[in-house]
Amino acid sequence: MVDVVALLALALLVGGVVGTVVPLVPGGLLSVSGLLLYWWNSGFAEPGTVSLVVLTALGVLTLLVEFFGGSIAARAGGASWTTTGAAAVVGIALMIVTGPLGLLVGLFGTVFLLEYARGGDVDGSTRSAFYATVGILASTATQVLLTTAILFGFLVAVFVL
C-alpha cells in the first residue's frame, strides 16, 4: 500500500526543485517542508539525525540565497540599498505581469536608471545593473543546485542508507 503522506513529502521535495525556477514559489521552503513531513511521518526515524540536519541546513541556505542573492550581487556592483529595494519591487511587479523576462528587464532598467540618477555615471550604472541581473540568474542556478542536492540527499538517506 502506498503511504499518501510519504508521497506528499516526495512531491514537496520535487516541487522544491521546480519552485526555484518558478517565480514567487519558495523552493527551499517546499524542500524543507517535504523533508520534515517525511521525518515526522516516519516517527522521526528517517532520514537519520545527521542527514536531517545537513539537508535542513541546505534548505535554509537555499532560502537565504533566494532572499538575499540578488541584493548581494547588486551591492557588489555598487548599487545603493535604496536602488536595490526599488529594483526588487519593480522587478517583482513586472514579473507578475510579464513573467521572468519582466523581472530581468525591470531589475536591470531600475538599477541602471536609479544609479544613473544618483551618480550620472553610465559605466557605473551599467555595471551595477549587470551585476544585479547576473546575480538574480546566479541565485536561481544556485537554488536549483541546492534543492536538487536536498532531493537526492533525501533519496540516498532514506532509500539507500
Coordinates of N, CA, C and O in Angstrom, one line a residue:
M1 N 0.8 -1.2 0.0 CA 0.0 0.0 0.0 C 0.9 1.2 0.0 O 1.9 1.3 0.7
V2 N 0.5 2.2 -0.7 CA 1.2 3.5 -0.9 C 0.9 4.4 0.3 O -0.3 4.6 0.6
D3 N 1.9 4.9 0.9 CA 1.8 5.9 2.0 C 1.5 7.3 1.4 O 2.4 7.9 0.8
V4 N 0.4 7.8 1.6 CA 0.0 9.1 1.0 C 0.9 10.2 1.5 O 1.3 11.1 0.8
V5 N 1.1 10.2 2.8 CA 2.0 11.3 3.4 C 3.4 11.2 2.9 O 4.0 12.3 2.5
A6 N 3.9 10.1 2.7 CA 5.3 9.9 2.1 C 5.3 10.4 0.6 O 6.2 11.1 0.2
L7 N 4.2 10.1 -0.1 CA 4.1 10.7 -1.5 C 4.0 12.2 -1.5 O 4.6 12.9 -2.3
L8 N 3.3 12.7 -0.5 CA 3.1 14.2 -0.4 C 4.5 14.8 -0.1 O 4.9 15.8 -0.7
A9 N 5.2 14.2 0.8 CA 6.6 14.7 1.2 C 7.5 14.6 0.0 O 8.2 15.6 -0.3
L10 N 7.5 13.6 -0.8 CA 8.3 13.5 -2.0 C 7.9 14.5 -3.0 O 8.7 15.1 -3.7
A11 N 6.6 14.7 -3.2 CA 6.1 15.8 -4.1 C 6.5 17.2 -3.7 O 6.9 18.0 -4.5
L12 N 6.6 17.4 -2.4 CA 7.1 18.7 -1.9 C 8.6 18.9 -2.2 O 9.0 19.9 -2.6
L13 N 9.3 17.8 -2.1 CA 10.8 17.8 -2.4 C 11.0 18.1 -3.9 O 11.8 18.9 -4.3
V14 N 10.2 17.4 -4.7 CA 10.3 17.7 -6.2 C 9.8 19.1 -6.5 O 10.4 19.8 -7.3
G15 N 8.7 19.5 -5.8 CA 8.2 20.8 -6.0 C 9.2 21.9 -5.6 O 9.2 23.0 -6.1
G16 N 10.1 21.6 -4.6 CA 11.1 22.5 -4.2 C 12.1 22.8 -5.3 O 12.5 23.9 -5.6
V17 N 12.4 21.7 -6.1 CA 13.4 21.9 -7.2 C 12.7 22.8 -8.3 O 13.2 23.7 -8.8
V18 N 11.4 22.4 -8.6 CA 10.7 23.1 -9.6 C 10.4 24.5 -9.2 O 10.5 25.5 -10.0
G19 N 10.1 24.7 -7.9 CA 9.8 26.0 -7.4 C 10.9 27.0 -7.5 O 10.7 28.2 -7.4
T20 N 12.2 26.6 -7.6 CA 13.3 27.5 -7.7 C 13.3 28.2 -9.0 O 13.9 29.3 -9.1
V21 N 12.7 27.7 -10.0 CA 12.7 28.3 -11.3 C 11.3 29.0 -11.6 O 11.2 29.7 -12.6
V22 N 10.3 28.7 -10.8 CA 9.0 29.3 -11.0 C 8.9 30.5 -10.1 O 9.2 30.5 -8.9
P23 N 8.6 31.7 -10.7 CA 8.6 32.9 -9.9 C 7.6 32.8 -8.7 O 6.6 32.3 -8.8
L24 N 8.1 33.4 -7.6 CA 7.3 33.6 -6.4 C 7.0 32.2 -5.7 O 6.1 32.2 -4.8
V25 N 7.6 31.2 -6.0 CA 7.4 29.9 -5.4 C 8.7 29.6 -4.5 O 9.8 29.5 -5.1
P26 N 8.6 29.5 -3.2 CA 9.7 29.3 -2.4 C 10.2 27.9 -2.4 O 9.8 27.0 -1.6
G27 N 11.1 27.6 -3.3 CA 11.6 26.2 -3.5 C 12.3 25.7 -2.2 O 12.1 24.5 -1.9
G28 N 13.1 26.5 -1.6 CA 13.8 26.0 -0.4 C 12.8 25.6 0.7 O 13.0 24.6 1.4
L29 N 11.8 26.4 0.9 CA 10.7 26.2 1.9 C 10.0 24.9 1.6 O 9.7 24.1 2.5
L30 N 9.7 24.7 0.3 CA 9.0 23.4 -0.1 C 9.9 22.2 0.2 O 9.4 21.2 0.7
S31 N 11.2 22.3 -0.1 CA 12.1 21.2 0.1 C 12.2 20.9 1.6 O 12.1 19.7 2.0
V32 N 12.3 21.9 2.5 CA 12.4 21.6 3.9 C 11.1 21.1 4.4 O 11.1 20.2 5.3
S33 N 10.0 21.6 3.9 CA 8.7 21.1 4.3 C 8.5 19.6 4.0 O 8.1 18.8 4.8
G34 N 8.9 19.2 2.8 CA 8.9 17.8 2.4 C 9.8 16.9 3.3 O 9.4 15.8 3.7
L35 N 10.9 17.4 3.5 CA 11.9 16.7 4.4 C 11.3 16.5 5.8 O 11.3 15.4 6.3
L36 N 10.8 17.5 6.4 CA 10.3 17.5 7.8 C 9.0 16.6 7.8 O 8.8 15.9 8.8
L37 N 8.2 16.7 6.8 CA 7.0 15.9 6.7 C 7.3 14.5 6.7 O 6.7 13.7 7.4
Y38 N 8.3 14.1 5.9 CA 8.7 12.7 5.8 C 9.2 12.2 7.2 O 8.9 11.1 7.6
W39 N 10.1 13.0 7.7 CA 10.7 12.7 9.0 C 9.6 12.5 10.1 O 9.7 11.5 10.9
W40 N 8.6 13.4 10.1 CA 7.5 13.3 11.1 C 6.8 12.0 10.8 O 6.4 11.2 11.7
N41 N 6.5 11.7 9.5 CA 5.7 10.5 9.2 C 6.4 9.2 9.5 O 5.7 8.2 9.7
S42 N 7.7 9.3 9.5 CA 8.5 8.0 9.8 C 8.7 7.8 11.3 O 9.4 6.9 11.7
G43 N 8.0 8.6 12.1 CA 8.2 8.5 13.5 C 9.5 9.1 14.0 O 10.1 8.6 14.9
F44 N 10.0 10.1 13.2 CA 11.3 10.7 13.5 C 12.5 9.8 13.4 O 13.5 10.0 14.0
A45 N 12.3 8.8 12.5 CA 13.4 7.8 12.3 C 14.2 8.0 11.0 O 15.4 7.8 11.0
E46 N 13.5 8.4 9.9 CA 14.2 8.6 8.6 C 13.9 10.0 8.1 O 12.8 10.5 8.2
P47 N 14.8 10.7 7.5 CA 16.2 10.3 7.5 C 16.9 10.4 8.9 O 16.3 11.0 9.8
G48 N 18.1 9.9 9.0 CA 18.7 10.0 10.3 C 19.1 11.4 10.7 O 18.9 12.3 9.9
T49 N 19.5 11.6 11.9 CA 19.7 12.9 12.5 C 20.7 13.7 11.7 O 20.5 14.9 11.4
V50 N 21.9 13.1 11.4 CA 22.9 13.8 10.6 C 22.4 14.2 9.3 O 22.5 15.4 8.8
S51 N 21.7 13.3 8.6 CA 21.2 13.6 7.3 C 20.1 14.8 7.4 O 20.1 15.7 6.6
L52 N 19.3 14.6 8.4 CA 18.2 15.7 8.6 C 18.9 17.0 8.8 O 18.4 18.0 8.2
V53 N 19.9 17.1 9.7 CA 20.5 18.4 10.0 C 21.2 19.0 8.7 O 21.0 20.2 8.4
V54 N 21.9 18.1 8.0 CA 22.6 18.6 6.8 C 21.6 19.1 5.7 O 21.8 20.2 5.1
L55 N 20.6 18.3 5.5 CA 19.6 18.6 4.4 C 18.8 19.9 4.8 O 18.5 20.7 4.0
T56 N 18.5 20.0 6.1 CA 17.7 21.2 6.6 C 18.6 22.4 6.4 O 18.2 23.5 6.0
A57 N 19.9 22.3 6.8 CA 20.8 23.4 6.6 C 20.9 23.8 5.1 O 21.0 25.0 4.8
L58 N 20.9 22.9 4.2 CA 20.9 23.2 2.8 C 19.6 23.9 2.4 O 19.7 24.9 1.6
G59 N 18.5 23.5 3.0 CA 17.3 24.2 2.8 C 17.3 25.7 3.3 O 16.8 26.6 2.6
V60 N 17.8 25.9 4.4 CA 17.9 27.2 5.0 C 18.9 28.1 4.1 O 18.6 29.2 3.8
L61 N 20.0 27.5 3.7 CA 20.9 28.2 2.8 C 20.2 28.5 1.5 O 20.4 29.6 1.0
T62 N 19.4 27.7 1.0 CA 18.6 27.9 -0.2 C 17.7 29.2 0.0 O 17.6 30.0 -0.9
L63 N 17.0 29.2 1.1 CA 16.2 30.4 1.4 C 17.0 31.7 1.5 O 16.5 32.7 1.0
L64 N 18.1 31.6 2.1 CA 19.0 32.8 2.2 C 19.4 33.3 0.8 O 19.4 34.5 0.5
V65 N 19.8 32.3 0.0 CA 20.2 32.7 -1.4 C 19.0 33.3 -2.1 O 19.1 34.3 -2.8
E66 N 17.8 32.7 -1.9 CA 16.6 33.2 -2.6 C 16.3 34.6 -2.2 O 16.0 35.5 -3.0
F67 N 16.4 34.9 -0.9 CA 16.0 36.2 -0.4 C 17.1 37.3 -0.6 O 16.8 38.5 -0.8
F68 N 18.4 36.9 -0.5 CA 19.4 37.9 -0.5 C 20.4 37.8 -1.6 O 21.2 38.7 -1.8
G69 N 20.3 36.8 -2.5 CA 21.3 36.7 -3.6 C 21.3 37.8 -4.5 O 22.4 38.4 -4.8
G70 N 20.2 38.3 -5.0 CA 20.1 39.4 -5.9 C 20.6 40.7 -5.2 O 21.3 41.5 -5.9
S71 N 20.2 40.9 -4.0 CA 20.6 42.1 -3.3 C 22.1 42.2 -3.1 O 22.8 43.2 -3.3
I72 N 22.7 41.0 -2.7 CA 24.2 41.0 -2.5 C 24.9 41.3 -3.8 O 25.9 42.0 -3.9
A73 N 24.4 40.7 -4.9 CA 25.0 41.0 -6.2 C 24.9 42.4 -6.6 O 25.8 43.0 -7.2
A74 N 23.7 43.0 -6.4 CA 23.5 44.4 -6.7 C 24.5 45.3 -5.9 O 25.1 46.3 -6.4
R75 N 24.6 45.0 -4.6 CA 25.5 45.8 -3.8 C 27.0 45.6 -4.2 O 27.8 46.5 -4.2
A76 N 27.3 44.4 -4.7 CA 28.7 44.1 -5.1 C 29.0 44.9 -6.4 O 30.1 45.3 -6.6
G77 N 27.9 45.2 -7.2 CA 28.1 46.0 -8.4 C 28.1 47.5 -8.1 O 28.2 48.3 -9.0
G78 N 27.9 47.9 -6.8 CA 27.9 49.3 -6.4 C 26.6 50.0 -6.2 O 26.5 51.1 -6.0
A79 N 25.5 49.2 -6.4 CA 24.1 49.8 -6.2 C 23.9 50.1 -4.8 O 24.3 49.4 -3.9
S80 N 23.1 51.2 -4.5 CA 22.7 51.6 -3.2 C 21.6 50.6 -2.7 O 21.0 49.9 -3.4
W81 N 21.4 50.7 -1.3 CA 20.3 49.9 -0.8 C 19.0 50.3 -1.3 O 18.1 49.5 -1.5
T82 N 18.8 51.6 -1.5 CA 17.6 52.2 -2.0 C 17.3 51.7 -3.4 O 16.2 51.3 -3.7
T83 N 18.3 51.7 -4.2 CA 18.2 51.2 -5.6 C 17.9 49.7 -5.6 O 17.0 49.3 -6.3
T84 N 18.5 49.0 -4.7 CA 18.3 47.5 -4.7 C 16.9 47.2 -4.3 O 16.2 46.4 -4.9
G85 N 16.4 47.9 -3.3 CA 15.0 47.8 -2.8 C 14.0 48.1 -3.9 O 13.0 47.4 -4.1
A86 N 14.2 49.3 -4.5 CA 13.3 49.7 -5.6 C 13.3 48.7 -6.8 O 12.3 48.4 -7.3
A87 N 14.5 48.3 -7.1 CA 14.6 47.3 -8.2 C 13.9 46.0 -7.9 O 13.2 45.4 -8.8
A88 N 13.9 45.6 -6.7 CA 13.2 44.3 -6.3 C 11.7 44.5 -6.4 O 11.0 43.7 -7.0
V89 N 11.2 45.7 -6.0 CA 9.8 45.9 -6.1 C 9.3 46.0 -7.5 O 8.3 45.4 -7.9
V90 N 10.1 46.8 -8.4 CA 9.7 46.9 -9.8 C 9.8 45.5 -10.5 O 9.0 45.2 -11.3
G91 N 10.9 44.8 -10.2 CA 11.1 43.5 -10.8 C 10.0 42.6 -10.5 O 9.5 41.9 -11.4
I92 N 9.6 42.5 -9.3 CA 8.5 41.6 -8.9 C 7.2 42.0 -9.5 O 6.5 41.1 -10.0
A93 N 6.9 43.3 -9.5 CA 5.7 43.7 -10.2 C 5.7 43.4 -11.7 O 4.7 42.9 -12.2
L94 N 6.8 43.6 -12.3 CA 6.8 43.3 -13.8 C 6.8 41.8 -14.0 O 6.3 41.3 -15.0
M95 N 7.4 41.0 -13.1 CA 7.4 39.6 -13.2 C 6.0 39.0 -13.1 O 5.6 38.1 -13.9
I96 N 5.1 39.6 -12.3 CA 3.8 39.2 -12.1 C 3.0 39.4 -13.4 O 2.2 38.6 -13.9
V97 N 3.3 40.6 -14.1 CA 2.6 41.0 -15.3 C 3.1 40.3 -16.5 O 2.4 39.8 -17.4
T98 N 4.5 40.2 -16.6 CA 5.1 39.7 -17.9 C 5.9 38.5 -17.7 O 6.5 38.0 -18.7
G99 N 6.1 38.0 -16.5 CA 6.9 36.7 -16.3 C 8.3 37.0 -16.0 O 8.7 38.2 -15.7
P100 N 9.2 36.0 -16.1 CA 10.6 36.1 -15.8 C 11.4 37.2 -16.6 O 12.2 37.8 -16.0
L101 N 11.0 37.4 -17.8 CA 11.6 38.4 -18.6 C 11.4 39.8 -18.1 O 12.3 40.6 -18.0
G102 N 10.2 40.0 -17.6 CA 9.9 41.3 -16.9 C 10.7 41.5 -15.7 O 11.1 42.7 -15.4
L103 N 10.9 40.5 -14.9 CA 11.8 40.6 -13.8 C 13.2 41.0 -14.2 O 13.7 42.0 -13.6
L104 N 13.8 40.4 -15.2 CA 15.1 40.7 -15.6 C 15.2 42.1 -16.2 O 16.1 42.9 -15.8
V105 N 14.3 42.5 -17.0 CA 14.3 43.8 -17.7 C 14.0 44.9 -16.6 O 14.7 45.9 -16.6
G106 N 13.0 44.6 -15.8 CA 12.7 45.6 -14.7 C 13.8 45.8 -13.8 O 14.1 46.9 -13.4
L107 N 14.5 44.7 -13.4 CA 15.6 44.8 -12.5 C 16.8 45.6 -13.1 O 17.3 46.6 -12.5
F108 N 17.1 45.2 -14.3 CA 18.2 45.9 -15.0 C 17.9 47.4 -15.2 O 18.7 48.3 -14.9
G109 N 16.7 47.6 -15.7 CA 16.3 49.0 -16.0 C 16.2 49.9 -14.8 O 16.7 51.1 -14.8
T110 N 15.7 49.4 -13.7 CA 15.5 50.2 -12.5 C 16.9 50.5 -11.9 O 17.2 51.6 -11.5
V111 N 17.7 49.4 -11.8 CA 19.1 49.7 -11.2 C 19.8 50.7 -12.1 O 20.4 51.6 -11.6
F112 N 19.8 50.5 -13.4 CA 20.5 51.4 -14.3 C 20.0 52.9 -14.1 O 20.8 53.8 -13.9
L113 N 18.7 53.1 -14.2 CA 18.1 54.4 -14.1 C 18.4 55.1 -12.7 O 18.8 56.3 -12.7
L114 N 18.1 54.4 -11.7 CA 18.3 55.0 -10.3 C 19.8 55.2 -10.0 O 20.1 56.3 -9.4
E115 N 20.7 54.3 -10.4 CA 22.1 54.6 -10.2 C 22.6 55.7 -11.1 O 23.5 56.5 -10.7
Y116 N 22.1 55.8 -12.3 CA 22.5 56.9 -13.2 C 22.0 58.3 -12.6 O 22.7 59.2 -12.6
A117 N 20.7 58.3 -12.1 CA 20.2 59.5 -11.5 C 21.0 59.8 -10.2 O 21.2 61.0 -9.9
R118 N 21.5 58.9 -9.5 CA 22.3 59.1 -8.3 C 23.7 59.6 -8.6 O 24.2 60.5 -7.9
G119 N 24.3 59.1 -9.6 CA 25.7 59.4 -9.8 C 26.1 60.0 -11.2 O 27.1 60.5 -11.4
G120 N 25.2 59.8 -12.2 CA 25.4 60.3 -13.5 C 26.5 59.6 -14.3 O 27.0 60.1 -15.3
D121 N 26.9 58.4 -13.8 CA 27.9 57.6 -14.4 C 27.3 56.4 -15.2 O 26.8 55.5 -14.6
V122 N 27.4 56.5 -16.6 CA 26.8 55.5 -17.4 C 27.5 54.1 -17.2 O 26.8 53.1 -17.0
D123 N 28.8 54.1 -17.1 CA 29.5 52.9 -16.9 C 29.2 52.2 -15.6 O 29.0 51.0 -15.5
G124 N 29.3 53.0 -14.5 CA 29.0 52.5 -13.2 C 27.6 52.0 -13.1 O 27.3 51.0 -12.4
S125 N 26.6 52.8 -13.7 CA 25.2 52.3 -13.6 C 25.0 51.0 -14.4 O 24.3 50.2 -14.0
T126 N 25.7 50.9 -15.5 CA 25.6 49.7 -16.3 C 26.2 48.5 -15.6 O 25.6 47.4 -15.5
R127 N 27.3 48.7 -14.9 CA 28.0 47.7 -14.1 C 27.0 47.2 -13.0 O 26.8 46.0 -12.8
S128 N 26.5 48.2 -12.3 CA 25.5 47.8 -11.2 C 24.3 47.0 -11.7 O 23.9 46.0 -11.1
A129 N 23.8 47.5 -12.8 CA 22.6 46.8 -13.4 C 23.0 45.4 -13.8 O 22.2 44.4 -13.6
F130 N 24.2 45.3 -14.4 CA 24.6 44.0 -14.9 C 24.8 43.0 -13.7 O 24.4 41.9 -13.8
Y131 N 25.5 43.5 -12.7 CA 25.7 42.7 -11.5 C 24.4 42.2 -10.9 O 24.3 41.0 -10.5
A132 N 23.5 43.1 -10.8 CA 22.2 42.7 -10.2 C 21.5 41.7 -11.0 O 20.9 40.7 -10.5
T133 N 21.5 41.8 -12.3 CA 20.8 40.9 -13.2 C 21.5 39.5 -13.2 O 20.8 38.5 -13.1
V134 N 22.8 39.5 -13.3 CA 23.5 38.3 -13.3 C 23.4 37.6 -11.9 O 23.3 36.4 -11.8
G135 N 23.3 38.5 -10.9 CA 23.1 37.9 -9.5 C 21.8 37.2 -9.4 O 21.7 36.1 -8.7
I136 N 20.7 37.7 -10.0 CA 19.4 37.0 -9.9 C 19.5 35.7 -10.6 O 19.0 34.7 -10.2
L137 N 20.2 35.7 -11.8 CA 20.3 34.4 -12.5 C 21.2 33.4 -11.8 O 20.9 32.2 -11.7
A138 N 22.3 33.9 -11.2 CA 23.2 33.0 -10.4 C 22.4 32.5 -9.2 O 22.6 31.3 -8.8
S139 N 21.6 33.4 -8.6 CA 20.9 33.0 -7.4 C 19.9 31.8 -7.8 O 19.8 30.8 -7.0
T140 N 19.3 31.9 -8.9 CA 18.3 30.9 -9.3 C 19.1 29.6 -9.6 O 18.6 28.5 -9.2
A141 N 20.2 29.7 -10.3 CA 21.0 28.5 -10.6 C 21.5 27.8 -9.3 O 21.4 26.6 -9.1
T142 N 21.9 28.6 -8.3 CA 22.3 28.1 -7.0 C 21.2 27.4 -6.3 O 21.4 26.3 -5.7
Q143 N 20.0 28.0 -6.3 CA 18.8 27.4 -5.7 C 18.5 26.1 -6.3 O 18.1 25.1 -5.6
V144 N 18.6 26.0 -7.6 CA 18.3 24.7 -8.3 C 19.3 23.7 -7.9 O 18.9 22.5 -7.5
L145 N 20.5 24.0 -7.8 CA 21.5 23.0 -7.4 C 21.3 22.6 -5.9 O 21.4 21.4 -5.6
L146 N 21.0 23.6 -5.0 CA 20.8 23.2 -3.6 C 19.6 22.3 -3.4 O 19.6 21.4 -2.7
T147 N 18.5 22.7 -4.1 CA 17.2 21.9 -3.9 C 17.4 20.5 -4.5 O 16.8 19.5 -4.0
T148 N 18.1 20.4 -5.6 CA 18.4 19.1 -6.2 C 19.3 18.3 -5.3 O 19.0 17.1 -5.1
A149 N 20.2 18.9 -4.6 CA 21.1 18.2 -3.7 C 20.2 17.7 -2.5 O 20.4 16.6 -2.0
I150 N 19.3 18.5 -2.0 CA 18.4 18.1 -1.0 C 17.6 16.9 -1.4 O 17.4 15.9 -0.7
L151 N 17.0 16.9 -2.6 CA 16.2 15.8 -3.1 C 17.0 14.5 -3.2 O 16.6 13.5 -2.7
F152 N 18.2 14.6 -3.8 CA 19.0 13.4 -4.0 C 19.6 13.0 -2.6 O 19.6 11.8 -2.4
G153 N 19.9 13.9 -1.8 CA 20.4 13.5 -0.4 C 19.3 12.8 0.3 O 19.6 11.8 1.0
F154 N 18.1 13.3 0.2 CA 17.0 12.6 0.9 C 16.8 11.2 0.4 O 16.6 10.3 1.1
L155 N 16.8 11.1 -1.0 CA 16.6 9.8 -1.6 C 17.7 8.8 -1.1 O 17.4 7.6 -0.8
V156 N 18.9 9.2 -1.1 CA 20.0 8.4 -0.6 C 19.8 8.0 0.8 O 20.0 6.9 1.2
A157 N 19.6 9.0 1.7 CA 19.4 8.8 3.1 C 18.3 7.9 3.5 O 18.4 7.1 4.4
V158 N 17.2 8.0 2.7 CA 16.0 7.2 3.1 C 16.0 5.8 2.4 O 15.7 4.8 3.0
F159 N 16.4 5.7 1.1 CA 16.3 4.5 0.4 C 17.6 3.7 0.1 O 17.5 2.6 -0.2
V160 N 18.7 4.3 0.4 CA 20.0 3.6 0.1 C 20.7 3.3 1.4 O 21.2 2.2 1.6
L161 N 20.8 4.3 2.4 CA 21.5 4.0 3.6 C 20.7 3.2 4.6 O 19.6 3.1 4.8

